[in-house]
Amino acid sequence: GMARNLTLALGTHAYTPLDIATGYAIIANGGFRVEPYLIERIEDAAGNVIYQADPWVVCSTCGENGPVDEEALRMEDILQPINNDVREAPQVMDPRASYLMSSMLRDVIKRGTGRRARVLERDDIAGKTGTTNGPRDAWFSGFNPDLVATSWVGFDDYTPLGRREFGGTAALPIWIEYMQAALKNSPQLERPVPAG
């Protein structure tokens, strides 16, 4: 859990890149919490599948998701493992809030600290830079409706990165290079405006 003190507003709680990507996925997919997995499939030498991931499914039209639970909007609850038998991902954010957040994060790329990502020539990407004091960590987290990626640059011993190393200069180029390959044959996706 997170320490309950005012320094949280300054970003004092530590998250892993996977934690960050999990949070951004909620914004990217319309407000559904998905559980990340690291291994998709394991095959033996003969090609028999001995393990297959069973990921959570986002289904915005299934109608079985109840109203958004306001308590579930706390980050510590969102990042807790899901312990139920239903494969359908729970909706933890109002679709309207998710749409507005996504729109604001698209502006970060259009006009803000992530504008270098315009080189991708896509209108369906959004993201946010991040830099800690020192600077000691540099981040860029971004997405389109189907894919979320987070890049982090830093040292394990928490030494400074050096002057002029920020999320937009150190981490963003890594994210751009990854997304160039990952989205190469992917059509641009437009999220419909939710009702209300």
Short mmCIF file of N, CA, C and O in Angstrom, two decimals, residues 26 30-31 68 70 73 91-100 191 194-195:
data_model
loop_
_atom_site.label_atom_id
_atom_site.label_comp_id
_atom_site.label_asym_id
_atom_site.label_seq_id
_atom_site.Cartn_x
_atom_site.Cartn_y
_atom_site.Cartn_z
N ILE A 26 -5.70 1.49 -18.21
CA ILE A 26 -7.06 1.83 -17.82
C ILE A 26 -7.55 3.03 -18.62
O ILE A 26 -8.70 3.07 -19.07
N GLY A 30 -10.52 2.63 -22.12
CA GLY A 30 -11.86 3.10 -21.82
C GLY A 30 -12.29 2.90 -20.38
O GLY A 30 -13.47 3.02 -20.06
N GLY A 31 -11.35 2.59 -19.48
CA GLY A 31 -11.66 2.53 -18.07
C GLY A 31 -11.69 1.14 -17.46
O GLY A 31 -12.14 0.98 -16.33
N VAL A 68 -19.49 2.02 -11.87
CA VAL A 68 -18.11 2.20 -11.42
C VAL A 68 -18.09 2.37 -9.91
O VAL A 68 -18.85 3.15 -9.34
N GLU A 70 -16.51 3.86 -6.88
CA GLU A 70 -15.62 4.99 -6.62
C GLU A 70 -14.41 4.59 -5.80
O GLU A 70 -13.33 5.12 -5.96
N LEU A 73 -11.25 3.50 -7.63
CA LEU A 73 -10.43 4.49 -8.33
C LEU A 73 -9.14 4.79 -7.60
O LEU A 73 -8.27 5.45 -8.13
N GLN A 91 -14.71 -2.67 -14.89
CA GLN A 91 -14.62 -1.25 -15.22
C GLN A 91 -14.39 -0.48 -13.93
O GLN A 91 -15.20 -0.54 -13.01
N VAL A 92 -13.25 0.23 -13.84
CA VAL A 92 -12.88 0.93 -12.61
C VAL A 92 -12.81 2.44 -12.81
O VAL A 92 -12.51 3.17 -11.88
N MET A 93 -13.09 2.89 -14.02
CA MET A 93 -13.07 4.33 -14.30
C MET A 93 -14.23 4.65 -15.22
O MET A 93 -14.52 3.90 -16.15
N ASP A 94 -14.89 5.74 -14.94
CA ASP A 94 -15.98 6.18 -15.79
C ASP A 94 -15.45 6.37 -17.22
O ASP A 94 -14.42 7.00 -17.41
N PRO A 95 -16.13 5.83 -18.23
CA PRO A 95 -15.65 5.97 -19.61
C PRO A 95 -15.47 7.43 -20.03
O PRO A 95 -14.59 7.74 -20.84
N ARG A 96 -16.28 8.33 -19.48
CA ARG A 96 -16.14 9.75 -19.83
C ARG A 96 -14.84 10.31 -19.28
O ARG A 96 -14.13 11.06 -19.96
N ALA A 97 -14.49 9.94 -18.04
CA ALA A 97 -13.23 10.40 -17.45
C ALA A 97 -12.05 9.82 -18.21
O ALA A 97 -11.06 10.52 -18.48
N SER A 98 -12.15 8.56 -18.60
CA SER A 98 -11.09 7.92 -19.38
C SER A 98 -10.90 8.63 -20.72
O SER A 98 -9.77 8.90 -21.15
N TYR A 99 -11.99 8.97 -21.37
CA TYR A 99 -11.93 9.66 -22.66
C TYR A 99 -11.27 11.04 -22.51
O TYR A 99 -10.41 11.43 -23.31
N LEU A 100 -11.67 11.78 -21.47
CA LEU A 100 -11.09 13.11 -21.25
C LEU A 100 -9.61 13.03 -20.92
O LEU A 100 -8.81 13.84 -21.41
N ARG A 191 -11.19 6.43 -30.73
CA ARG A 191 -12.14 6.03 -29.68
C ARG A 191 -13.41 6.82 -29.85
O ARG A 191 -13.39 8.04 -29.99
N PRO A 194 -17.83 8.76 -25.53
CA PRO A 194 -18.86 8.09 -24.74
C PRO A 194 -20.08 8.97 -24.52
O PRO A 194 -20.00 10.21 -24.56
N ALA A 195 -21.21 8.34 -24.30
CA ALA A 195 -22.43 9.08 -24.04
C ALA A 195 -22.27 9.92 -22.79
O ALA A 195 -21.65 9.50 -21.83
#
